[in-house]
JSON list of C-alpha atoms (C1' of nucleotides) in Angstrom, two decimals:
[
{"chain": "H", "resi": 1, "resn": "MET", "atom": "CA", "xyz": [31.00, -62.89, 112.17]},
{"chain": "H", "resi": 2, "resn": "ALA", "atom": "CA", "xyz": [33.43, -65.73, 112.79]},
{"chain": "H", "resi": 3, "resn": "CYS", "atom": "CA", "xyz": [36.53, -65.23, 114.88]},
{"chain": "H", "resi": 4, "resn": "CYS", "atom": "CA", "xyz": [39.47, -63.61, 113.17]},
{"chain": "H", "resi": 5, "resn": "ASP", "atom": "CA", "xyz": [37.71, -63.83, 109.88]},
{"chain": "H", "resi": 6, "resn": "LEU", "atom": "CA", "xyz": [39.29, -61.07, 107.89]},
{"chain": "H", "resi": 7, "resn": "LYS", "atom": "CA", "xyz": [38.75, -62.69, 104.58]},
{"chain": "H", "resi": 8, "resn": "GLY", "atom": "CA", "xyz": [35.93, -61.41, 102.49]},
{"chain": "H", "resi": 9, "resn": "MET", "atom": "CA", "xyz": [37.21, -57.90, 102.02]},
{"chain": "H", "resi": 10, "resn": "LEU", "atom": "CA", "xyz": [36.35, -58.15, 98.34]},
{"chain": "H", "resi": 11, "resn": "THR", "atom": "CA", "xyz": [32.73, -58.85, 99.18]},
{"chain": "H", "resi": 12, "resn": "PHE", "atom": "CA", "xyz": [32.80, -55.91, 101.51]},
{"chain": "H", "resi": 13, "resn": "LEU", "atom": "CA", "xyz": [34.30, -53.72, 98.82]},
{"chain": "H", "resi": 14, "resn": "VAL", "atom": "CA", "xyz": [31.72, -54.82, 96.27]},
{"chain": "H", "resi": 15, "resn": "LEU", "atom": "CA", "xyz": [28.92, -54.04, 98.65]},
{"chain": "H", "resi": 16, "resn": "TRP", "atom": "CA", "xyz": [30.49, -50.70, 99.35]},
{"chain": "H", "resi": 17, "resn": "ILE", "atom": "CA", "xyz": [30.70, -49.84, 95.67]},
{"chain": "H", "resi": 18, "resn": "ILE", "atom": "CA", "xyz": [27.10, -50.84, 95.03]},
{"chain": "H", "resi": 19, "resn": "ASN", "atom": "CA", "xyz": [26.08, -48.77, 98.00]},
{"chain": "H", "resi": 20, "resn": "LYS", "atom": "CA", "xyz": [27.64, -45.69, 96.49]},
{"chain": "H", "resi": 21, "resn": "GLU", "atom": "CA", "xyz": [25.94, -46.23, 93.18]},
{"chain": "H", "resi": 22, "resn": "PRO", "atom": "CA", "xyz": [23.93, -49.05, 91.60]},
{"chain": "H", "resi": 23, "resn": "ALA", "atom": "CA", "xyz": [25.94, -50.76, 88.89]},
{"chain": "H", "resi": 24, "resn": "ASN", "atom": "CA", "xyz": [26.21, -53.84, 86.75]},
{"chain": "H", "resi": 25, "resn": "GLY", "atom": "CA", "xyz": [28.87, -56.49, 87.22]},
{"chain": "H", "resi": 26, "resn": "ALA", "atom": "CA", "xyz": [31.22, -55.17, 84.59]},
{"chain": "H", "resi": 27, "resn": "SER", "atom": "CA", "xyz": [31.33, -51.63, 85.91]},
{"chain": "H", "resi": 28, "resn": "ILE", "atom": "CA", "xyz": [31.83, -52.91, 89.45]},
{"chain": "H", "resi": 29, "resn": "ALA", "atom": "CA", "xyz": [34.84, -54.80, 88.17]},
{"chain": "H", "resi": 30, "resn": "ARG", "atom": "CA", "xyz": [36.12, -51.63, 86.53]},
{"chain": "H", "resi": 31, "resn": "GLU", "atom": "CA", "xyz": [35.67, -49.65, 89.73]},
{"chain": "H", "resi": 32, "resn": "ILE", "atom": "CA", "xyz": [37.67, -52.27, 91.63]},
{"chain": "H", "resi": 33, "resn": "GLU", "atom": "CA", "xyz": [40.36, -52.06, 89.00]},
{"chain": "H", "resi": 34, "resn": "LYS", "atom": "CA", "xyz": [40.51, -48.32, 89.50]},
{"chain": "H", "resi": 35, "resn": "ARG", "atom": "CA", "xyz": [40.96, -48.77, 93.23]},
{"chain": "H", "resi": 36, "resn": "LYS", "atom": "CA", "xyz": [43.19, -51.82, 93.34]},
{"chain": "H", "resi": 37, "resn": "GLY", "atom": "CA", "xyz": [45.11, -51.48, 90.14]},
{"chain": "H", "resi": 38, "resn": "CYS", "atom": "CA", "xyz": [43.99, -54.80, 88.74]},
{"chain": "H", "resi": 39, "resn": "LYS", "atom": "CA", "xyz": [40.68, -56.12, 87.55]},
{"chain": "H", "resi": 40, "resn": "PRO", "atom": "CA", "xyz": [38.99, -59.10, 89.15]},
{"chain": "H", "resi": 41, "resn": "SER", "atom": "CA", "xyz": [38.13, -61.83, 86.68]},
{"chain": "H", "resi": 42, "resn": "PRO", "atom": "CA", "xyz": [34.52, -62.69, 85.90]},
{"chain": "H", "resi": 43, "resn": "GLY", "atom": "CA", "xyz": [35.09, -65.87, 87.87]},
{"chain": "H", "resi": 44, "resn": "THR", "atom": "CA", "xyz": [35.69, -63.71, 90.90]},
{"chain": "H", "resi": 45, "resn": "ILE", "atom": "CA", "xyz": [33.13, -60.98, 90.61]},
{"chain": "H", "resi": 46, "resn": "TYR", "atom": "CA", "xyz": [30.02, -62.89, 89.60]},
{"chain": "H", "resi": 47, "resn": "PRO", "atom": "CA", "xyz": [30.17, -65.51, 92.35]},
{"chain": "H", "resi": 48, "resn": "VAL", "atom": "CA", "xyz": [30.53, -62.65, 94.83]},
{"chain": "H", "resi": 49, "resn": "LEU", "atom": "CA", "xyz": [27.47, -60.92, 93.38]},
{"chain": "H", "resi": 50, "resn": "LYS", "atom": "CA", "xyz": [25.54, -64.17, 93.39]},
{"chain": "H", "resi": 51, "resn": "ASP", "atom": "CA", "xyz": [26.43, -64.68, 97.00]},
{"chain": "H", "resi": 52, "resn": "LEU", "atom": "CA", "xyz": [25.33, -61.18, 97.94]},
{"chain": "H", "resi": 53, "resn": "LYS", "atom": "CA", "xyz": [22.09, -61.71, 96.06]},
{"chain": "H", "resi": 54, "resn": "GLU", "atom": "CA", "xyz": [21.40, -65.01, 97.80]},
{"chain": "H", "resi": 55, "resn": "LYS", "atom": "CA", "xyz": [21.99, -63.40, 101.15]},
{"chain": "H", "resi": 56, "resn": "GLY", "atom": "CA", "xyz": [19.50, -60.70, 100.30]},
{"chain": "H", "resi": 57, "resn": "LEU", "atom": "CA", "xyz": [22.07, -57.94, 100.56]},
{"chain": "H", "resi": 58, "resn": "VAL", "atom": "CA", "xyz": [21.58, -56.78, 96.98]},
{"chain": "H", "resi": 59, "resn": "THR", "atom": "CA", "xyz": [18.86, -57.04, 94.35]},
{"chain": "H", "resi": 60, "resn": "VAL", "atom": "CA", "xyz": [18.88, -56.71, 90.61]},
{"chain": "H", "resi": 61, "resn": "LYS", "atom": "CA", "xyz": [16.76, -53.95, 89.14]},
{"chain": "H", "resi": 62, "resn": "GLU", "atom": "CA", "xyz": [16.95, -53.13, 85.46]},
{"chain": "H", "resi": 63, "resn": "LYS", "atom": "CA", "xyz": [20.18, -55.06, 85.09]},
{"chain": "H", "resi": 64, "resn": "GLU", "atom": "CA", "xyz": [21.87, -53.18, 87.85]},
{"chain": "H", "resi": 65, "resn": "TYR", "atom": "CA", "xyz": [22.75, -54.31, 91.31]},
{"chain": "H", "resi": 66, "resn": "HIS", "atom": "CA", "xyz": [21.14, -52.28, 94.08]},
{"chain": "H", "resi": 67, "resn": "ILE", "atom": "CA", "xyz": [21.83, -52.52, 97.78]},
{"chain": "H", "resi": 68, "resn": "THR", "atom": "CA", "xyz": [18.95, -53.59, 100.02]},
{"chain": "H", "resi": 69, "resn": "ASP", "atom": "CA", "xyz": [18.09, -52.47, 103.54]},
{"chain": "H", "resi": 70, "resn": "LYS", "atom": "CA", "xyz": [19.63, -55.65, 104.82]},
{"chain": "H", "resi": 71, "resn": "GLY", "atom": "CA", "xyz": [22.71, -54.89, 102.77]},
{"chain": "H", "resi": 72, "resn": "HIS", "atom": "CA", "xyz": [22.85, -51.46, 104.29]},
{"chain": "H", "resi": 73, "resn": "LYS", "atom": "CA", "xyz": [22.78, -52.92, 107.77]},
{"chain": "H", "resi": 74, "resn": "GLU", "atom": "CA", "xyz": [25.45, -55.43, 106.91]},
{"chain": "H", "resi": 75, "resn": "LEU", "atom": "CA", "xyz": [27.64, -52.74, 105.42]},
{"chain": "H", "resi": 76, "resn": "HIS", "atom": "CA", "xyz": [27.14, -50.61, 108.49]},
{"chain": "H", "resi": 77, "resn": "ALA", "atom": "CA", "xyz": [28.09, -53.51, 110.76]},
{"chain": "H", "resi": 78, "resn": "GLY", "atom": "CA", "xyz": [31.16, -54.23, 108.66]},
{"chain": "H", "resi": 79, "resn": "CYS", "atom": "CA", "xyz": [32.24, -50.61, 108.85]},
{"chain": "H", "resi": 80, "resn": "SER", "atom": "CA", "xyz": [31.83, -50.58, 112.60]},
{"chain": "H", "resi": 81, "resn": "LEU", "atom": "CA", "xyz": [33.97, -53.66, 113.03]},
{"chain": "H", "resi": 82, "resn": "PHE", "atom": "CA", "xyz": [36.45, -52.32, 110.56]},
{"chain": "H", "resi": 83, "resn": "LYS", "atom": "CA", "xyz": [36.70, -49.08, 112.47]},
{"chain": "H", "resi": 84, "resn": "LYS", "atom": "CA", "xyz": [37.03, -50.90, 115.76]},
{"chain": "H", "resi": 85, "resn": "ILE", "atom": "CA", "xyz": [39.90, -53.01, 114.48]},
{"chain": "H", "resi": 86, "resn": "PHE", "atom": "CA", "xyz": [41.74, -50.33, 112.56]},
{"chain": "H", "resi": 87, "resn": "TYR", "atom": "CA", "xyz": [40.73, -47.25, 114.47]},
{"chain": "H", "resi": 88, "resn": "ASP", "atom": "CA", "xyz": [44.32, -46.02, 114.52]},
{"chain": "H", "resi": 89, "resn": "VAL", "atom": "CA", "xyz": [45.46, -46.91, 111.03]},
{"chain": "H", "resi": 90, "resn": "GLU", "atom": "CA", "xyz": [45.02, -43.29, 110.04]},
{"chain": "H", "resi": 91, "resn": "GLU", "atom": "CA", "xyz": [48.10, -42.58, 112.13]},
{"chain": "H", "resi": 92, "resn": "ILE", "atom": "CA", "xyz": [50.33, -44.12, 109.54]},
{"chain": "H", "resi": 93, "resn": "CYS", "atom": "CA", "xyz": [48.02, -43.38, 106.62]},
{"chain": "H", "resi": 94, "resn": "ARG", "atom": "CA", "xyz": [48.51, -39.72, 107.32]},
{"chain": "H", "resi": 95, "resn": "LYS", "atom": "CA", "xyz": [52.16, -40.24, 106.42]},
{"chain": "H", "resi": 96, "resn": "CYS", "atom": "CA", "xyz": [51.32, -42.14, 103.22]},
{"chain": "H", "resi": 97, "resn": "ASP", "atom": "CA", "xyz": [51.35, -40.92, 99.67]},
{"chain": "E", "resi": 1, "resn": "MET", "atom": "CA", "xyz": [50.87, -58.22, 95.68]},
{"chain": "E", "resi": 2, "resn": "ALA", "atom": "CA", "xyz": [48.63, -60.60, 93.83]},
{"chain": "E", "resi": 3, "resn": "CYS", "atom": "CA", "xyz": [45.48, -59.41, 92.14]},
{"chain": "E", "resi": 4, "resn": "CYS", "atom": "CA", "xyz": [42.46, -58.96, 94.36]},
{"chain": "E", "resi": 5, "resn": "ASP", "atom": "CA", "xyz": [44.28, -60.56, 97.21]},
{"chain": "E", "resi": 6, "resn": "LEU", "atom": "CA", "xyz": [42.58, -59.11, 100.22]},
{"chain": "E", "resi": 7, "resn": "LYS", "atom": "CA", "xyz": [43.32, -61.99, 102.47]},
{"chain": "E", "resi": 8, "resn": "GLY", "atom": "CA", "xyz": [46.10, -61.52, 104.93]},
{"chain": "E", "resi": 9, "resn": "MET", "atom": "CA", "xyz": [44.54, -58.72, 106.89]},
{"chain": "E", "resi": 10, "resn": "LEU", "atom": "CA", "xyz": [45.49, -60.51, 110.08]},
{"chain": "E", "resi": 11, "resn": "THR", "atom": "CA", "xyz": [49.14, -60.44, 109.11]},
{"chain": "E", "resi": 12, "resn": "PHE", "atom": "CA", "xyz": [48.76, -56.77, 108.32]},
{"chain": "E", "resi": 13, "resn": "LEU", "atom": "CA", "xyz": [47.12, -56.16, 111.69]},
{"chain": "E", "resi": 14, "resn": "VAL", "atom": "CA", "xyz": [49.84, -58.05, 113.54]},
{"chain": "E", "resi": 15, "resn": "LEU", "atom": "CA", "xyz": [52.51, -56.03, 111.80]},
{"chain": "E", "resi": 16, "resn": "TRP", "atom": "CA", "xyz": [50.62, -52.89, 112.63]},
{"chain": "E", "resi": 17, "resn": "ILE", "atom": "CA", "xyz": [50.41, -53.80, 116.31]},
{"chain": "E", "resi": 18, "resn": "ILE", "atom": "CA", "xyz": [54.10, -54.63, 116.52]},
{"chain": "E", "resi": 19, "resn": "ASN", "atom": "CA", "xyz": [54.86, -51.36, 114.79]},
{"chain": "E", "resi": 20, "resn": "LYS", "atom": "CA", "xyz": [53.04, -49.45, 117.48]},
{"chain": "E", "resi": 21, "resn": "GLU", "atom": "CA", "xyz": [54.86, -51.24, 120.25]},
{"chain": "E", "resi": 22, "resn": "PRO", "atom": "CA", "xyz": [57.17, -54.26, 120.45]},
{"chain": "E", "resi": 23, "resn": "ALA", "atom": "CA", "xyz": [55.38, -57.17, 122.06]},
{"chain": "E", "resi": 24, "resn": "ASN", "atom": "CA", "xyz": [55.46, -60.91, 122.58]},
{"chain": "E", "resi": 25, "resn": "GLY", "atom": "CA", "xyz": [53.04, -63.33, 120.94]},
{"chain": "E", "resi": 26, "resn": "ALA", "atom": "CA", "xyz": [50.64, -63.52, 123.82]},
{"chain": "E", "resi": 27, "resn": "SER", "atom": "CA", "xyz": [50.17, -59.79, 124.21]},
{"chain": "E", "resi": 28, "resn": "ILE", "atom": "CA", "xyz": [49.71, -59.40, 120.47]},
{"chain": "E", "resi": 29, "resn": "ALA", "atom": "CA", "xyz": [46.91, -61.94, 120.71]},
{"chain": "E", "resi": 30, "resn": "ARG", "atom": "CA", "xyz": [45.39, -59.95, 123.57]},
{"chain": "E", "resi": 31, "resn": "GLU", "atom": "CA", "xyz": [45.57, -56.72, 121.60]},
{"chain": "E", "resi": 32, "resn": "ILE", "atom": "CA", "xyz": [43.79, -58.38, 118.69]},
{"chain": "E", "resi": 33, "resn": "GLU", "atom": "CA", "xyz": [41.14, -59.63, 121.07]},
{"chain": "E", "resi": 34, "resn": "LYS", "atom": "CA", "xyz": [40.64, -56.09, 122.29]},
{"chain": "E", "resi": 35, "resn": "ARG", "atom": "CA", "xyz": [40.16, -54.85, 118.75]},
{"chain": "E", "resi": 36, "resn": "LYS", "atom": "CA", "xyz": [38.21, -57.70, 117.24]},
{"chain": "E", "resi": 37, "resn": "GLY", "atom": "CA", "xyz": [36.35, -59.03, 120.23]},
{"chain": "E", "resi": 38, "resn": "CYS", "atom": "CA", "xyz": [37.80, -62.50, 120.00]},
{"chain": "E", "resi": 39, "resn": "LYS", "atom": "CA", "xyz": [41.24, -63.91, 120.56]},
{"chain": "E", "resi": 40, "resn": "PRO", "atom": "CA", "xyz": [43.16, -65.68, 117.81]},
{"chain": "E", "resi": 41, "resn": "SER", "atom": "CA", "xyz": [44.30, -69.15, 118.83]},
{"chain": "E", "resi": 42, "resn": "PRO", "atom": "CA", "xyz": [48.00, -69.94, 119.22]},
{"chain": "E", "resi": 43, "resn": "GLY", "atom": "CA", "xyz": [47.69, -71.95, 116.04]},
{"chain": "E", "resi": 44, "resn": "THR", "atom": "CA", "xyz": [46.82, -68.73, 114.26]},
{"chain": "E", "resi": 45, "resn": "ILE", "atom": "CA", "xyz": [49.12, -66.19, 115.80]},
{"chain": "E", "resi": 46, "resn": "TYR", "atom": "CA", "xyz": [52.43, -68.06, 115.91]},
{"chain": "E", "resi": 47, "resn": "PRO", "atom": "CA", "xyz": [52.44, -69.16, 112.30]},
{"chain": "E", "resi": 48, "resn": "VAL", "atom": "CA", "xyz": [51.78, -65.54, 111.34]},
{"chain": "E", "resi": 49, "resn": "LEU", "atom": "CA", "xyz": [54.70, -64.38, 113.47]},
{"chain": "E", "resi": 50, "resn": "LYS", "atom": "CA", "xyz": [56.92, -67.09, 112.06]},
{"chain": "E", "resi": 51, "resn": "ASP", "atom": "CA", "xyz": [56.00, -66.01, 108.58]},
{"chain": "E", "resi": 52, "resn": "LEU", "atom": "CA", "xyz": [56.76, -62.37, 109.33]},
{"chain": "E", "resi": 53, "resn": "LYS", "atom": "CA", "xyz": [60.08, -63.39, 110.85]},
{"chain": "E", "resi": 54, "resn": "GLU", "atom": "CA", "xyz": [61.04, -65.49, 107.84]},
{"chain": "E", "resi": 55, "resn": "LYS", "atom": "CA", "xyz": [60.24, -62.62, 105.54]},
{"chain": "E", "resi": 56, "resn": "GLY", "atom": "CA", "xyz": [62.47, -60.36, 107.58]},
{"chain": "E", "resi": 57, "resn": "LEU", "atom": "CA", "xyz": [59.65, -58.02, 108.51]},
{"chain": "E", "resi": 58, "resn": "VAL", "atom": "CA", "xyz": [60.10, -58.54, 112.23]},
{"chain": "E", "resi": 59, "resn": "THR", "atom": "CA", "xyz": [62.89, -59.71, 114.55]},
{"chain": "E", "resi": 60, "resn": "VAL", "atom": "CA", "xyz": [62.92, -61.08, 118.04]},
{"chain": "E", "resi": 61, "resn": "LYS", "atom": "CA", "xyz": [64.81, -59.09, 120.65]},
{"chain": "E", "resi": 62, "resn": "GLU", "atom": "CA", "xyz": [64.61, -60.01, 124.31]},
{"chain": "E", "resi": 63, "resn": "LYS", "atom": "CA", "xyz": [61.58, -62.21, 123.68]},
{"chain": "E", "resi": 64, "resn": "GLU", "atom": "CA", "xyz": [59.68, -59.45, 122.01]},
{"chain": "E", "resi": 65, "resn": "TYR", "atom": "CA", "xyz": [58.85, -58.97, 118.39]},
{"chain": "E", "resi": 66, "resn": "HIS", "atom": "CA", "xyz": [60.19, -55.80, 116.86]},
{"chain": "E", "resi": 67, "resn": "ILE", "atom": "CA", "xyz": [59.44, -54.40, 113.43]},
{"chain": "E", "resi": 68, "resn": "THR", "atom": "CA", "xyz": [62.35, -54.10, 111.01]},
{"chain": "E", "resi": 69, "resn": "ASP", "atom": "CA", "xyz": [63.05, -51.45, 108.38]},
{"chain": "E", "resi": 70, "resn": "LYS", "atom": "CA", "xyz": [61.78, -53.85, 105.78]},
{"chain": "E", "resi": 71, "resn": "GLY", "atom": "CA", "xyz": [58.69, -54.38, 107.89]},
{"chain": "E", "resi": 72, "resn": "HIS", "atom": "CA", "xyz": [58.18, -50.66, 108.04]},
{"chain": "E", "resi": 73, "resn": "LYS", "atom": "CA", "xyz": [58.32, -50.38, 104.29]},
{"chain": "E", "resi": 74, "resn": "GLU", "atom": "CA", "xyz": [55.91, -53.25, 103.87]},
{"chain": "E", "resi": 75, "resn": "LEU", "atom": "CA", "xyz": [53.52, -51.72, 106.35]},
{"chain": "E", "resi": 76, "resn": "HIS", "atom": "CA", "xyz": [53.74, -48.42, 104.58]},
{"chain": "E", "resi": 77, "resn": "ALA", "atom": "CA", "xyz": [53.03, -50.06, 101.23]},
{"chain": "E", "resi": 78, "resn": "GLY", "atom": "CA", "xyz": [50.10, -51.92, 102.72]},
{"chain": "E", "resi": 79, "resn": "CYS", "atom": "CA", "xyz": [48.68, -48.73, 104.15]},
{"chain": "E", "resi": 80, "resn": "SER", "atom": "CA", "xyz": [49.01, -46.96, 100.83]},
{"chain": "E", "resi": 81, "resn": "LEU", "atom": "CA", "xyz": [47.15, -49.70, 99.02]},
{"chain": "E", "resi": 82, "resn": "PHE", "atom": "CA", "xyz": [44.61, -49.85, 101.77]},
{"chain": "E", "resi": 83, "resn": "LYS", "atom": "CA", "xyz": [44.01, -46.14, 101.52]},
{"chain": "E", "resi": 84, "resn": "LYS", "atom": "CA", "xyz": [43.77, -46.30, 97.75]},
{"chain": "E", "resi": 85, "resn": "ILE", "atom": "CA", "xyz": [41.14, -49.00, 97.89]},
{"chain": "E", "resi": 86, "resn": "PHE", "atom": "CA", "xyz": [39.10, -47.67, 100.76]},
{"chain": "E", "resi": 87, "resn": "TYR", "atom": "CA", "xyz": [39.76, -43.98, 100.47]},
{"chain": "E", "resi": 88, "resn": "ASP", "atom": "CA", "xyz": [36.09, -43.19, 100.87]},
{"chain": "E", "resi": 89, "resn": "VAL", "atom": "CA", "xyz": [35.08, -45.64, 103.57]},
{"chain": "E", "resi": 90, "resn": "GLU", "atom": "CA", "xyz": [35.23, -42.86, 106.09]},
{"chain": "E", "resi": 91, "resn": "GLU", "atom": "CA", "xyz": [32.08, -41.55, 104.47]},
{"chain": "E", "resi": 92, "resn": "ILE", "atom": "CA", "xyz": [30.03, -44.28, 106.03]},
{"chain": "E", "resi": 93, "resn": "CYS", "atom": "CA", "xyz": [32.32, -44.72, 109.02]},
{"chain": "E", "resi": 94, "resn": "ARG", "atom": "CA", "xyz": [31.49, -41.21, 110.06]},
{"chain": "E", "resi": 95, "resn": "LYS", "atom": "CA", "xyz": [27.93, -42.38, 110.56]},
{"chain": "E", "resi": 96, "resn": "CYS", "atom": "CA", "xyz": [29.02, -45.45, 112.56]},
{"chain": "E", "resi": 97, "resn": "ASP", "atom": "CA", "xyz": [28.96, -45.97, 116.30]},
{"chain": "T", "resi": 1, "resn": "DA", "atom": "C1'", "xyz": [19.82, -61.14, 59.47]},
{"chain": "T", "resi": 2, "resn": "DC", "atom": "C1'", "xyz": [24.51, -61.39, 60.66]},
{"chain": "T", "resi": 3, "resn": "DA", "atom": "C1'", "xyz": [28.65, -60.36, 62.89]},
{"chain": "T", "resi": 4, "resn": "DC", "atom": "C1'", "xyz": [30.96, -58.60, 66.59]},
{"chain": "T", "resi": 5, "resn": "DA", "atom": "C1'", "xyz": [31.56, -56.77, 71.10]},
{"chain": "T", "resi": 6, "resn": "DA", "atom": "C1'", "xyz": [30.24, -56.38, 75.83]},
{"chain": "T", "resi": 7, "resn": "DC", "atom": "C1'", "xyz": [28.26, -58.55, 79.55]},
{"chain": "T", "resi": 8, "resn": "DT", "atom": "C1'", "xyz": [26.87, -62.47, 82.45]},
{"chain": "T", "resi": 9, "resn": "DA", "atom": "C1'", "xyz": [27.46, -66.88, 84.41]},
{"chain": "T", "resi": 10, "resn": "DT", "atom": "C1'", "xyz": [29.35, -71.33, 86.00]},
{"chain": "T", "resi": 11, "resn": "DC", "atom": "C1'", "xyz": [32.64, -74.82, 87.18]},
{"chain": "T", "resi": 12, "resn": "DG", "atom": "C1'", "xyz": [36.86, -76.97, 88.76]},
{"chain": "T", "resi": 13, "resn": "DG", "atom": "C1'", "xyz": [40.95, -76.23, 90.89]},
{"chain": "T", "resi": 14, "resn": "DT", "atom": "C1'", "xyz": [44.41, -73.89, 93.76]},
{"chain": "T", "resi": 15, "resn": "DT", "atom": "C1'", "xyz": [45.95, -71.52, 97.47]},
{"chain": "T", "resi": 16, "resn": "DA", "atom": "C1'", "xyz": [46.44, -69.91, 101.93]},
{"chain": "T", "resi": 17, "resn": "DA", "atom": "C1'", "xyz": [44.25, -68.04, 106.06]},
{"chain": "T", "resi": 18, "resn": "DC", "atom": "C1'", "xyz": [42.68, -69.71, 110.04]},
{"chain": "T", "resi": 19, "resn": "DC", "atom": "C1'", "xyz": [41.70, -72.89, 113.81]},
{"chain": "T", "resi": 20, "resn": "DG", "atom": "C1'", "xyz": [41.80, -76.79, 117.41]},
{"chain": "T", "resi": 21, "resn": "DA", "atom": "C1'", "xyz": [44.48, -79.93, 119.61]},
{"chain": "T", "resi": 22, "resn": "DT", "atom": "C1'", "xyz": [48.52, -81.00, 121.48]},
{"chain": "T", "resi": 23, "resn": "DA", "atom": "C1'", "xyz": [53.10, -80.70, 123.37]},
{"chain": "T", "resi": 24, "resn": "DC", "atom": "C1'", "xyz": [56.93, -78.34, 125.02]},
{"chain": "T", "resi": 25, "resn": "DT", "atom": "C1'", "xyz": [59.39, -74.57, 127.48]},
{"chain": "T", "resi": 26, "resn": "DT", "atom": "C1'", "xyz": [59.90, -70.79, 130.60]},
{"chain": "T", "resi": 27, "resn": "DA", "atom": "C1'", "xyz": [58.74, -68.08, 134.67]},
{"chain": "T", "resi": 28, "resn": "DC", "atom": "C1'", "xyz": [56.76, -67.50, 139.07]},
{"chain": "T", "resi": 29, "resn": "DT", "atom": "C1'", "xyz": [55.09, -68.97, 143.72]},
{"chain": "T", "resi": 30, "resn": "DT", "atom": "C1'", "xyz": [55.42, -71.30, 148.01]},
{"chain": "D", "resi": 1, "resn": "DA", "atom": "C1'", "xyz": [62.62, -78.15, 144.50]},
{"chain": "D", "resi": 2, "resn": "DA", "atom": "C1'", "xyz": [58.11, -78.86, 142.99]},
{"chain": "D", "resi": 3, "resn": "DG", "atom": "C1'", "xyz": [53.99, -77.45, 141.14]},
{"chain": "D", "resi": 4, "resn": "DT", "atom": "C1'", "xyz": [51.34, -74.35, 138.53]},
{"chain": "D", "resi": 5, "resn": "DA", "atom": "C1'", "xyz": [50.49, -70.79, 135.27]},
{"chain": "D", "resi": 6, "resn": "DA", "atom": "C1'", "xyz": [51.84, -68.35, 131.12]},
{"chain": "D", "resi": 7, "resn": "DG", "atom": "C1'", "xyz": [53.99, -68.31, 126.90]},
{"chain": "D", "resi": 8, "resn": "DT", "atom": "C1'", "xyz": [55.70, -70.60, 122.61]},
{"chain": "D", "resi": 9, "resn": "DA", "atom": "C1'", "xyz": [55.46, -73.70, 118.87]},
{"chain": "D", "resi": 10, "resn": "DT", "atom": "C1'", "xyz": [53.92, -77.17, 115.44]},
{"chain": "D", "resi": 11, "resn": "DC", "atom": "C1'", "xyz": [50.91, -80.02, 112.74]},
{"chain": "D", "resi": 12, "resn": "DG", "atom": "C1'", "xyz": [46.89, -81.58, 110.26]},
{"chain": "D", "resi": 13, "resn": "DG", "atom": "C1'", "xyz": [42.71, -80.31, 108.57]},
{"chain": "D", "resi": 14, "resn": "DT", "atom": "C1'", "xyz": [38.98, -77.26, 107.01]},
{"chain": "D", "resi": 15, "resn": "DT", "atom": "C1'", "xyz": [37.16, -73.63, 104.71]},
{"chain": "D", "resi": 16, "resn": "DA", "atom": "C1'", "xyz": [36.43, -70.26, 101.43]},
{"chain": "D", "resi": 17, "resn": "DA", "atom": "C1'", "xyz": [38.36, -66.55, 98.58]},
{"chain": "D", "resi": 18, "resn": "DC", "atom": "C1'", "xyz": [39.98, -66.12, 94.33]},
{"chain": "D", "resi": 19, "resn": "DC", "atom": "C1'", "xyz": [41.17, -67.17, 89.58]},
{"chain": "D", "resi": 20, "resn": "DG", "atom": "C1'", "xyz": [41.33, -69.05, 84.63]},
{"chain": "D", "resi": 21, "resn": "DA", "atom": "C1'", "xyz": [38.90, -71.11, 81.22]},
{"chain": "D", "resi": 22, "resn": "DT", "atom": "C1'", "xyz": [34.94, -71.66, 79.03]},
{"chain": "D", "resi": 23, "resn": "DA", "atom": "C1'", "xyz": [30.30, -70.92, 77.42]},
{"chain": "D", "resi": 24, "resn": "DG", "atom": "C1'", "xyz": [26.12, -68.63, 76.95]},
{"chain": "D", "resi": 25, "resn": "DT", "atom": "C1'", "xyz": [23.49, -64.17, 76.55]},
{"chain": "D", "resi": 26, "resn": "DT", "atom": "C1'", "xyz": [22.39, -59.58, 75.26]},
{"chain": "D", "resi": 27, "resn": "DG", "atom": "C1'", "xyz": [23.04, -55.51, 72.64]},
{"chain": "D", "resi": 28, "resn": "DT", "atom": "C1'", "xyz": [24.63, -52.81, 68.60]},
{"chain": "D", "resi": 29, "resn": "DG", "atom": "C1'", "xyz": [26.08, -51.58, 64.11]},
{"chain": "D", "resi": 30, "resn": "DT", "atom": "C1'", "xyz": [25.70, -52.45, 59.13]}
]
DNA sequence: ACACAACTATCGGTTAACCGATACTTACTT
DNA sequence: AAGTAAGTATCGGTTAACCGATAGTTGTGT
């Protein structure tokens, strides 16, 4: 990963959601809406999915996006970095609503 | 916050670091290096600090950046959103190194 | 078969996060 | 006092994340 590259959290989130449960684009968008409070437009979600597909991180089976082994590894790596960077965020999160 | 705007994690991280302990620009950069594995360039870190200053989220006292009340609130809000979006990331993080 | 809704997809444009290079200032050493 | 290291700051440019608009596709009900 490039230095100080903290963009791409949406891609990470999408991969995370697919990892939890295979889904189609529309329901992924709905899940993001549930988490974020606003729904990503089609112009946001589909390019992300296309990108993930091209990178071999997800595949389409029966009109649903599934995570691949490679995707699993990538997600794992992302989580590790994430944890390394924000290992102590829980300190304040504990105080949050 | 704008819809699906997950950029700006660096700003969030900087604010988080200052919240933990007042620091000057250089030591903030070093702390980020420790967490991320690579050091943000001056051209990255100082504009971020300037931005935070202009928004009234931090102040400079004795050549160190301190978080303000407003900064605290912003950080708290960020953490809440963060937690709402990634409430279940710990599931996989538990399995991480 | 037709109409309507839900889903998928692409494209152009905007925005801003981030970086490298550079220059200036402050502190510390001898 | 001079020289060197550390810290601060700015500017221009690049990149890519994200969005809105638009169009095509698939499915469903009647």
